[in-house]
XYZ file of N, CA, C and O in Angstrom:
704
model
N 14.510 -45.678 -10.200
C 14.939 -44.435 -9.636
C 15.304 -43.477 -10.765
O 16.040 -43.801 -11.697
N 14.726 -42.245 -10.618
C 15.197 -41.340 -11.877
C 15.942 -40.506 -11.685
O 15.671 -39.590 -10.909
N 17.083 -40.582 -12.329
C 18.282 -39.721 -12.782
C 18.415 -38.197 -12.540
O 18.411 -37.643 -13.639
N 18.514 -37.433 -11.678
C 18.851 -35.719 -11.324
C 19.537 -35.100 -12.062
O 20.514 -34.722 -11.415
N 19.597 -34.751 -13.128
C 21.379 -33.600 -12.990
C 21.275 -32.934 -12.483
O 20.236 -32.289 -12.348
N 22.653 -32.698 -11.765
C 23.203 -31.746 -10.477
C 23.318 -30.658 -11.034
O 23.726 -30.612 -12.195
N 22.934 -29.348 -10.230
C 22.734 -28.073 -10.136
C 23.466 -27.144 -9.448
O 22.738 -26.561 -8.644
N 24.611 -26.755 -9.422
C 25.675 -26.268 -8.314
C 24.885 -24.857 -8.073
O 25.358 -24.276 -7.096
N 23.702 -24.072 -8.756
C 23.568 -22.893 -8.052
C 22.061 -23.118 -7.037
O 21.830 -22.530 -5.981
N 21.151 -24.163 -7.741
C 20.417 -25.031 -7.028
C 20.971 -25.055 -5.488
O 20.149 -24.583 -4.703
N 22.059 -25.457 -4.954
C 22.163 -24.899 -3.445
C 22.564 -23.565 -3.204
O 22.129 -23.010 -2.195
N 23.268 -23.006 -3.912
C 23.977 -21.783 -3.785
C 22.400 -20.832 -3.673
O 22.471 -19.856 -2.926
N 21.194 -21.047 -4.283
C 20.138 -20.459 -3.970
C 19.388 -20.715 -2.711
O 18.857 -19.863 -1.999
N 19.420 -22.278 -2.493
C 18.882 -22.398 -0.602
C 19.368 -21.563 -0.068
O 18.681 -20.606 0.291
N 20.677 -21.607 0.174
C 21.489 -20.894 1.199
C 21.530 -19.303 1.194
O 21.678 -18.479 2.096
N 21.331 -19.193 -0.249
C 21.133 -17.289 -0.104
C 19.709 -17.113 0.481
O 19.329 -16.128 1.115
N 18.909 -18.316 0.148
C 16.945 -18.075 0.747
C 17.580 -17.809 2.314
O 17.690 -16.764 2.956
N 17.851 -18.849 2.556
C 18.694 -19.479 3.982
C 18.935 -17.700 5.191
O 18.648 -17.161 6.260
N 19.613 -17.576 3.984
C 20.508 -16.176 4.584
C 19.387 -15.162 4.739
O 19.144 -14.553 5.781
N 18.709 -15.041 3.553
C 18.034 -13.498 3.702
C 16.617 -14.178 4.948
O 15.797 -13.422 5.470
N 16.647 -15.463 5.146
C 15.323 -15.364 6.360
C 15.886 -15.070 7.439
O 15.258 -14.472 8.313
N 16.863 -15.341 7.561
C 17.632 -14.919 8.709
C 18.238 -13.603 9.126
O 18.172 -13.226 10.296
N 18.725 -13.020 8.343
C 18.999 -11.630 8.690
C 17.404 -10.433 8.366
O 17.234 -9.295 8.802
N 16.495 -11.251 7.481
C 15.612 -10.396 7.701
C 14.780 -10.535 9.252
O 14.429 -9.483 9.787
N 14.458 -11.979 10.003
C 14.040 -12.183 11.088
C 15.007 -11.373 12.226
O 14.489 -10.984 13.273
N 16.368 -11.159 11.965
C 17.034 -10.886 13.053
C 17.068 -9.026 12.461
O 16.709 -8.518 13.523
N 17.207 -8.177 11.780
C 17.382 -7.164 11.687
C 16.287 -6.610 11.314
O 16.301 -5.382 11.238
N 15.069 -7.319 10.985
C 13.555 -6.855 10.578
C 13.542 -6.559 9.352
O 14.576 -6.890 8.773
N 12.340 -5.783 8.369
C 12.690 -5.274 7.395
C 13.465 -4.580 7.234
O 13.942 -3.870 8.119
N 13.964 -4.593 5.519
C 14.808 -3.060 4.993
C 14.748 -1.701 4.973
O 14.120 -1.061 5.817
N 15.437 -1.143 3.948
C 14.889 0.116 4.677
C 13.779 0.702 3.852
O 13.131 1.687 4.205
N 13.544 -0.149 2.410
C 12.740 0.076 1.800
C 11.085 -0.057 2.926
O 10.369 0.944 2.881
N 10.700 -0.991 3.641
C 9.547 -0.982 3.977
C 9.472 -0.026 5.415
O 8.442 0.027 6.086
N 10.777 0.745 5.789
C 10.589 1.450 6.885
C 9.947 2.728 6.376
O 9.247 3.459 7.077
N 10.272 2.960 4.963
C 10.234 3.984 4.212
C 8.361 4.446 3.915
O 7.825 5.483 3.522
N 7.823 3.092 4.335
C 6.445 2.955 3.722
C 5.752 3.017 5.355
O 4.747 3.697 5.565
N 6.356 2.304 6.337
C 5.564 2.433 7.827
C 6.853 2.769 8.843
O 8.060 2.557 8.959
N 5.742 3.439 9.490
C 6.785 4.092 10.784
C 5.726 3.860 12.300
O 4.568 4.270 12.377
N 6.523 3.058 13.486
C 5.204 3.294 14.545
C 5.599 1.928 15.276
O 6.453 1.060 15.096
N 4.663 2.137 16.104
C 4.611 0.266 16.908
C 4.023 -0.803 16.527
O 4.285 -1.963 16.845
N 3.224 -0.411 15.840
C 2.349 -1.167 15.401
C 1.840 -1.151 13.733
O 2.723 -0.363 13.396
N 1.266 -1.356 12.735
C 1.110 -1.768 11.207
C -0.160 -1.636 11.074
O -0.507 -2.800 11.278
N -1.077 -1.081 10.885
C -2.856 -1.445 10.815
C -2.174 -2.192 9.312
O -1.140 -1.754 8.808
N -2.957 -3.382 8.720
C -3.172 -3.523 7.918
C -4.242 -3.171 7.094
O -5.372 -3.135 7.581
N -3.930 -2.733 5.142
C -4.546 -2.325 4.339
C -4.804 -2.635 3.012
O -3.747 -2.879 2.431
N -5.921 -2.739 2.188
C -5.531 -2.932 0.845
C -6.158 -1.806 0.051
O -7.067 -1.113 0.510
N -5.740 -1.679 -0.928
C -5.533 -1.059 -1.996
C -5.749 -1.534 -3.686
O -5.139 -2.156 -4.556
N -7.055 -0.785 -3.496
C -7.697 -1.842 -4.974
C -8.290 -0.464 -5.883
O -8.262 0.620 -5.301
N -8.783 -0.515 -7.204
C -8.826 0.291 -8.288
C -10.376 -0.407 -8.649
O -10.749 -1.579 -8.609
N -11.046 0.781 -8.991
C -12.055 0.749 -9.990
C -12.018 1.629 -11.124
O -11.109 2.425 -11.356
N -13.210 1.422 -11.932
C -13.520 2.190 -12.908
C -12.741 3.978 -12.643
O -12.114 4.690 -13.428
N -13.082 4.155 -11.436
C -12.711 5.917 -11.774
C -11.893 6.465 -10.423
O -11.316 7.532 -10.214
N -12.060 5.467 -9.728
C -11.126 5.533 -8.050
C -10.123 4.495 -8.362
O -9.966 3.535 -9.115
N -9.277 5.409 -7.043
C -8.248 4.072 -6.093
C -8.882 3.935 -5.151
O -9.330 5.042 -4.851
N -9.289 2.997 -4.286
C -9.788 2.734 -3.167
C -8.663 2.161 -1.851
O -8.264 0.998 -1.910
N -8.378 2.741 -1.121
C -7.453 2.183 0.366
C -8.387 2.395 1.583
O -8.922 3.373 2.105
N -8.344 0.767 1.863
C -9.089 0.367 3.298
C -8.069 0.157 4.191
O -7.105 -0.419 3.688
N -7.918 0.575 5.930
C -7.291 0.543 6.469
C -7.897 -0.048 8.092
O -8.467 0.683 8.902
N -7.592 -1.603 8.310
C -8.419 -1.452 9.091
C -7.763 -1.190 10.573
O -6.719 -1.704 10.975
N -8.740 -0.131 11.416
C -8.640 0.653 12.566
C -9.410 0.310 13.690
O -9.820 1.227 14.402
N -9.726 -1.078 14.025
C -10.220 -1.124 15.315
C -10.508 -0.535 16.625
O -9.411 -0.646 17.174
N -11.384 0.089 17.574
C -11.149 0.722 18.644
C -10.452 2.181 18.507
O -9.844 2.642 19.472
N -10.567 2.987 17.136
C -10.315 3.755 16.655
C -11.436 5.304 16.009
O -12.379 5.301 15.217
N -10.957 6.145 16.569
C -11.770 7.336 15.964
C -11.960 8.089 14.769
O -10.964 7.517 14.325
N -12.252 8.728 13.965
C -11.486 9.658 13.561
C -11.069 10.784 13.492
O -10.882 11.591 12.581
N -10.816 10.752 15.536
C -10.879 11.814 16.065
C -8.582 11.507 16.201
O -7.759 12.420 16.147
N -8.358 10.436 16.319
C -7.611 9.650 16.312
C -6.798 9.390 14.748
O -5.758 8.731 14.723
N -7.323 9.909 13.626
C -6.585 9.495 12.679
C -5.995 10.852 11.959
O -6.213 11.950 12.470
N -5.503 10.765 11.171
C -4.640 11.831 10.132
C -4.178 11.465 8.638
O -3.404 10.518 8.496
N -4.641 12.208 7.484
C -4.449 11.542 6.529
C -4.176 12.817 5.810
O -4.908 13.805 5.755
N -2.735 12.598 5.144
C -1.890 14.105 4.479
C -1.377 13.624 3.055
O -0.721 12.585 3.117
N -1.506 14.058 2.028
C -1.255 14.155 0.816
C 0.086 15.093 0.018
O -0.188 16.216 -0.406
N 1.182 14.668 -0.103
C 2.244 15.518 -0.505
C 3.086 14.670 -1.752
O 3.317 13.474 -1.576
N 3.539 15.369 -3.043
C 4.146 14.373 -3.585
C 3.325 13.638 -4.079
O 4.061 12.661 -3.944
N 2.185 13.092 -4.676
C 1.404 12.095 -4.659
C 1.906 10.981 -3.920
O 2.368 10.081 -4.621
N 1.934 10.818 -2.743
C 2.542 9.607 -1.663
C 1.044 10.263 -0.793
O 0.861 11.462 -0.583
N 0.345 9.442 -0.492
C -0.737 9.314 0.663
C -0.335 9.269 2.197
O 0.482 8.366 2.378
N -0.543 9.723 2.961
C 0.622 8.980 4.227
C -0.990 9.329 5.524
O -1.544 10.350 5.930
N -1.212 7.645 5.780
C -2.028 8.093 7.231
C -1.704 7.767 8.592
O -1.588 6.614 9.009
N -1.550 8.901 9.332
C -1.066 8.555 10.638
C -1.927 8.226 11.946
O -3.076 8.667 11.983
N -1.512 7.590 12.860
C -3.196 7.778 14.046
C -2.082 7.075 14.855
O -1.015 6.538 14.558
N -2.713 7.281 15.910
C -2.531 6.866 17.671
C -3.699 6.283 18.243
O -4.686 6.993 18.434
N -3.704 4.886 18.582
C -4.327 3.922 19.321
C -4.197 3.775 20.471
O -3.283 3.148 21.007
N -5.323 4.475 21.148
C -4.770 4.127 22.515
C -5.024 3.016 23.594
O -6.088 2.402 23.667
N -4.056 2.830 24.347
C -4.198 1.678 25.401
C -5.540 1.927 25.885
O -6.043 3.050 25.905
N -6.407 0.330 26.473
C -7.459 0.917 27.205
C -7.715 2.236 28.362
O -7.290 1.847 29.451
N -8.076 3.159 28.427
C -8.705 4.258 29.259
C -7.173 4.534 29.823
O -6.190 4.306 29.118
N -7.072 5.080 31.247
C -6.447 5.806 31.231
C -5.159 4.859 32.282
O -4.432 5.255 33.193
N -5.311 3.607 31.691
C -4.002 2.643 32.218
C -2.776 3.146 32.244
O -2.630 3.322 31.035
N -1.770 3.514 32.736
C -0.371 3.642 32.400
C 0.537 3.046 31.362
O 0.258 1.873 31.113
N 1.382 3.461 30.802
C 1.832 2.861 29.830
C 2.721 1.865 30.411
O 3.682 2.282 31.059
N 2.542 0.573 30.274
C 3.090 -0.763 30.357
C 3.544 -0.801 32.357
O 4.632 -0.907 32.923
N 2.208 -0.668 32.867
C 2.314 -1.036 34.363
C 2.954 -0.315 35.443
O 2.431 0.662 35.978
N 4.042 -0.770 35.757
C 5.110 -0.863 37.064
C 4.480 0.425 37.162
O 3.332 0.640 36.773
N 5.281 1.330 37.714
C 5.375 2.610 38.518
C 4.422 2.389 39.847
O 4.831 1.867 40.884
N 2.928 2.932 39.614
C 2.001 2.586 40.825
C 1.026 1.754 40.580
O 0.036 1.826 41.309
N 1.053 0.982 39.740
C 0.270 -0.025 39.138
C -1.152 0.156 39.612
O -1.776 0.535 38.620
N -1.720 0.095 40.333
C -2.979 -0.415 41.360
C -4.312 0.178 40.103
O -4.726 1.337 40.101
N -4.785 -0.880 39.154
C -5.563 -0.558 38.237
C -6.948 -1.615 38.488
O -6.731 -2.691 39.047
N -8.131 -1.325 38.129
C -9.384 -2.107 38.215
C -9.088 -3.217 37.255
O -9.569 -4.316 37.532
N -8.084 -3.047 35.735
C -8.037 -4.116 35.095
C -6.729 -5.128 35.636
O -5.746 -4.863 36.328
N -7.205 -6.436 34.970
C -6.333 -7.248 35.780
C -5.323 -7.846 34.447
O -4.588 -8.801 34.698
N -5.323 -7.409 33.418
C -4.787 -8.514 32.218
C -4.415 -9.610 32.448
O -3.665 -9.827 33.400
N -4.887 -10.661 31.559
C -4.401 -11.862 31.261
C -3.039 -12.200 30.527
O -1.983 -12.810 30.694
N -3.899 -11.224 29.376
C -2.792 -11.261 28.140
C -3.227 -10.366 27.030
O -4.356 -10.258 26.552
N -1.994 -9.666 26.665
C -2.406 -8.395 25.727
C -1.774 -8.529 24.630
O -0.555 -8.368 24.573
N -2.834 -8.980 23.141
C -2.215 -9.166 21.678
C -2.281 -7.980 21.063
O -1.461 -7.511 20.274
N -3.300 -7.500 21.453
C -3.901 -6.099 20.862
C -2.448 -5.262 20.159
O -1.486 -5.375 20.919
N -2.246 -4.752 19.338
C -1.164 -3.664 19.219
C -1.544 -2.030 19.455
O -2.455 -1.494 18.824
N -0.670 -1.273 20.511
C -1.510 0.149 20.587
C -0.194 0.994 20.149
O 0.940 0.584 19.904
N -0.645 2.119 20.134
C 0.437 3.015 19.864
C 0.399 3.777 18.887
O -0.623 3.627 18.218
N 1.382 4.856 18.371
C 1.485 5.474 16.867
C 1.854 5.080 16.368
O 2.788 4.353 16.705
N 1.361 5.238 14.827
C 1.582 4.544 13.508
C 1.544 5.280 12.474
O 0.697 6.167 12.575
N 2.348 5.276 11.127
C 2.350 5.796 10.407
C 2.368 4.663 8.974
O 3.363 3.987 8.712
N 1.281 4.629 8.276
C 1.546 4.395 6.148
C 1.693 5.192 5.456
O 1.190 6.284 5.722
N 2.298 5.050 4.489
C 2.469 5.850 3.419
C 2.338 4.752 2.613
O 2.890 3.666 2.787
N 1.258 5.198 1.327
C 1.301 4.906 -0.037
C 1.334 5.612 -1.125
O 0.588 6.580 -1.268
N 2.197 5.232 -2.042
C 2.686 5.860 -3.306
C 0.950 5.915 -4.277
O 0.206 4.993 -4.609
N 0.869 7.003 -4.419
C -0.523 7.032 -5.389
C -0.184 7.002 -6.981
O 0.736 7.572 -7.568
N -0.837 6.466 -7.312
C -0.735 5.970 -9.020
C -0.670 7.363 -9.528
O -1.019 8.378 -8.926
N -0.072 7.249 -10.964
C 0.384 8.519 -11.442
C -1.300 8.663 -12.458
O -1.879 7.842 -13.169
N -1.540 9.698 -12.180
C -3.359 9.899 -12.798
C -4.151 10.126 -11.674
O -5.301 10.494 -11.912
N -3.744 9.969 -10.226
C -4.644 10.302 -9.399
C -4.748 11.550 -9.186
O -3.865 12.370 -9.441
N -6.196 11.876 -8.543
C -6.520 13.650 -8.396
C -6.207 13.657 -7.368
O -6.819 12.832 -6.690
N -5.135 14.508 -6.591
C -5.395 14.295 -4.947
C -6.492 15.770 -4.503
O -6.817 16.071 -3.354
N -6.861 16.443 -5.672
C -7.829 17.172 -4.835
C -9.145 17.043 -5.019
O -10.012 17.902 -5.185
N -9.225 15.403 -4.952
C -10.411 14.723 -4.574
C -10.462 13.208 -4.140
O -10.728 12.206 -4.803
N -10.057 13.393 -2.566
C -9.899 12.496 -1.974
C -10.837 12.959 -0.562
O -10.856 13.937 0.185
N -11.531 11.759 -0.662
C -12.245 11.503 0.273
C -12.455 10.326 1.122
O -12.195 9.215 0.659
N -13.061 10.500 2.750
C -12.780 9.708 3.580
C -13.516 9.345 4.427
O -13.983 10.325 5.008
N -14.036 8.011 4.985
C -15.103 7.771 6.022
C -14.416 6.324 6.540
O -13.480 5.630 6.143
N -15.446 6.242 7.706
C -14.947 5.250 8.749
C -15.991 4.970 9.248
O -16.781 5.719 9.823
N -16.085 3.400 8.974
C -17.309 2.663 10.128
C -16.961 1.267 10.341
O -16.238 0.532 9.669
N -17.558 1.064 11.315
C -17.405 -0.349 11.938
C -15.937 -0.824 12.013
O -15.744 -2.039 12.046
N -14.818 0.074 12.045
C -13.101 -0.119 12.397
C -12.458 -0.157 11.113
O -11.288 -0.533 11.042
N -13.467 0.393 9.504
C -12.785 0.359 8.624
C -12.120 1.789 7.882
O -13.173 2.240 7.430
N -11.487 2.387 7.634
C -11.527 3.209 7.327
C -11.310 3.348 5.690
O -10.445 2.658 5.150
N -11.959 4.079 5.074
C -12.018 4.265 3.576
C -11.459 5.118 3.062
O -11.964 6.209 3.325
N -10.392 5.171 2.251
C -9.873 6.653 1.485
C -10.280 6.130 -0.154
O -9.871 5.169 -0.805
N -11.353 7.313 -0.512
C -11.288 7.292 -2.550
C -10.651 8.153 -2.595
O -10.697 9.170 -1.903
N -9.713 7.786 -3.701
C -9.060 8.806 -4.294
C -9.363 8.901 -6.082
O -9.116 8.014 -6.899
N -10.062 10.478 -6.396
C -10.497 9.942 -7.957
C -9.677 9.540 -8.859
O -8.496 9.487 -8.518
N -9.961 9.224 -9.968
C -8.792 9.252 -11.388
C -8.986 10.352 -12.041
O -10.016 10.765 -12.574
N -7.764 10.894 -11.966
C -7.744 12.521 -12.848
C -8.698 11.954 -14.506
O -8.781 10.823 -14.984
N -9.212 13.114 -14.946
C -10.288 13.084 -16.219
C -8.875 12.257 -17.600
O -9.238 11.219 -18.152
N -7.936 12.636 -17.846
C -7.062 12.441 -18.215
C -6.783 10.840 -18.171
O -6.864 10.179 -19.206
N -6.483 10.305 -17.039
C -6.438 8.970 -16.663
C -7.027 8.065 -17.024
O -6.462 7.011 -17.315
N -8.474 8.255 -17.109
C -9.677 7.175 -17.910
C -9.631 7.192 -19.516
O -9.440 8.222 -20.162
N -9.821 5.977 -20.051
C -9.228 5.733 -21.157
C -10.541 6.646 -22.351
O -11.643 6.866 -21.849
N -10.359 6.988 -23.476
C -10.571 7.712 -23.796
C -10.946 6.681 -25.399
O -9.860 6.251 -25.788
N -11.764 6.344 -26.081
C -11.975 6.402 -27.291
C -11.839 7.176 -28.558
O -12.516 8.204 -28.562
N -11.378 7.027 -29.269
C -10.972 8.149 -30.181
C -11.356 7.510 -31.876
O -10.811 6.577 -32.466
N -12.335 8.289 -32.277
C -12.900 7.974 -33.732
C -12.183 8.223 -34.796
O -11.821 9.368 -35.066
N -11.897 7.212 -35.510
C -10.713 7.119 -36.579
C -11.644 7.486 -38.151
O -12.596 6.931 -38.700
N -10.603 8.981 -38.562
C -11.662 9.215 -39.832
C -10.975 8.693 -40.867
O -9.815 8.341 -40.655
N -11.609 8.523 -42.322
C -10.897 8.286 -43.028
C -10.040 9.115 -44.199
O -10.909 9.603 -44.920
N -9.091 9.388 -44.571
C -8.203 9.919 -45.284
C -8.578 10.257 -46.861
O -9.406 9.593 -47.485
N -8.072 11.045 -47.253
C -8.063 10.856 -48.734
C -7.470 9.673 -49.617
O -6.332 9.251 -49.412
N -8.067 9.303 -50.335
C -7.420 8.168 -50.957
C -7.940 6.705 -50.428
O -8.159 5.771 -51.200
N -8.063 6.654 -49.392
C -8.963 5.521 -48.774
C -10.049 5.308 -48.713
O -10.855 6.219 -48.525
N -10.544 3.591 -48.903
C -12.085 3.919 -49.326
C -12.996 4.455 -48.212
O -12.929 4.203 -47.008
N -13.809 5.198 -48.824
C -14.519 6.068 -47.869
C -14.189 7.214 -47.857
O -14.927 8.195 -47.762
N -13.357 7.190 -47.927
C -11.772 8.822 -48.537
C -12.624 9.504 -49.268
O -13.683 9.185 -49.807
N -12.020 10.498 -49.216
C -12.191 11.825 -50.474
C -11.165 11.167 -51.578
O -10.754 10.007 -51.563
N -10.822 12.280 -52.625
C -10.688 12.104 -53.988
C -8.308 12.101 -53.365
O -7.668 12.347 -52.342
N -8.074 11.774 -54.439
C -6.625 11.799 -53.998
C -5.901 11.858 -54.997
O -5.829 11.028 -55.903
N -5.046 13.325 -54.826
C -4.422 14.132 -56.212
C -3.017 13.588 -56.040
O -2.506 13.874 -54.957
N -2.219 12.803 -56.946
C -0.850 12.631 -56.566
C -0.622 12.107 -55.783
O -1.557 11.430 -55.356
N 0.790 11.999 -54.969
C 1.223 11.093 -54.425
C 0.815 11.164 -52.991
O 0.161 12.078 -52.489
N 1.203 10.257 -52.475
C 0.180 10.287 -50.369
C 0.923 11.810 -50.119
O 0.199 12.566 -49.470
N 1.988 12.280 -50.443
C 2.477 14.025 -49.873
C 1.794 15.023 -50.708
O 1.945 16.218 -50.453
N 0.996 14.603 -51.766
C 0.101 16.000 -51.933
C 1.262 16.076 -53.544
O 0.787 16.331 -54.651
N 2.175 15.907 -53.405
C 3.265 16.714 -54.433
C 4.058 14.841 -55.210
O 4.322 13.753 -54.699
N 4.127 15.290 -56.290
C 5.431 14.324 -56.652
C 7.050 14.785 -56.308
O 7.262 15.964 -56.025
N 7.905 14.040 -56.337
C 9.003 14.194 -56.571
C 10.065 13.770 -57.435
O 10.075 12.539 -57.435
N 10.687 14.095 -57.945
C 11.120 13.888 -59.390
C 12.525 13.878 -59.295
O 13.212 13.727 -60.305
């Protein structure tokens, strides 16, 4: 059997894990991620970089983009849209119910929604562009000219080989 030494913050860390699953399950996120989505529902998205874009996919199922909204302020991205329940059902039944659909069971999430993402510092936002097919929606956003890395040709100095001729000291002057 091999020997442990005991760790007194070793539990003192379960129990703080302990704590924050619990008050995050019971009070939801902070306020940091309310700050980023607002709505009933979350489309999920990712957010990936190439050579000269940011790229954010958002996917929008059963969605238009007659239905979406995408506003630029601050460099923070923020897209909003409304999903709607099938056709022209009532919102969540009772009142006069009497509908052709019969539900079983509804996972679907509908409703308004709002993301916001923080855009990298170098992005152009006045060149952002946007399309949607098959429930995905695409935002490029370019990289300002500035942003892309830049090579820069190193000449050589006086005095160094390859140099020109070199009078005195590396300041041009002695000092005495």
């Amino acid at each position: 059997m091999a020997v442990r030494r005991w760790d007194p913050f070793r539990d003192l860390l379960g129990i703080q894990n302990e704590m924050n699953r619990l008050f995050g399950r019971t009070y939801g996120p902070g306020a940091s991620a309310e700050a980023e989505t607002q709505g009933s529902w979350v489309p999920p998205l990712d957010v990936y970089e190439t050579q000269d874009r940011y790229v954010i996919t958002a996917e929008l199922a059963g969605m238009t983009t007659a239905d979406i909204e995408i506003t630029v302020e601050d460099n923070v991205l923020t897209l909003r849209g409304d999903r709607k329940f099938y056709g022209d059902v009532p919102d969540f039944y009772p009142k006069g119910t009497p509908t052709s659909e019969a539900f079983h069971r509804i996972e679907r999430r509908f409703g308004p929604f709002q993301r916001r993402v923080a855009l990298p510092q170098g992005s152009d936002t006045g060149k952002i562009e946007a399309s949607m097919s098959e429930g995905l929606l695409t935002i490029e956003v370019a990289k300002a000219a500035q942003a892309r890395p830049v090579r820069v040709q190193v000449k050589a100095g006086p005095g160094s080989p390859g140099g020109g001729e070199m009078s005195g000291s590396p300041l041009g002057k002695e000092r005495g």
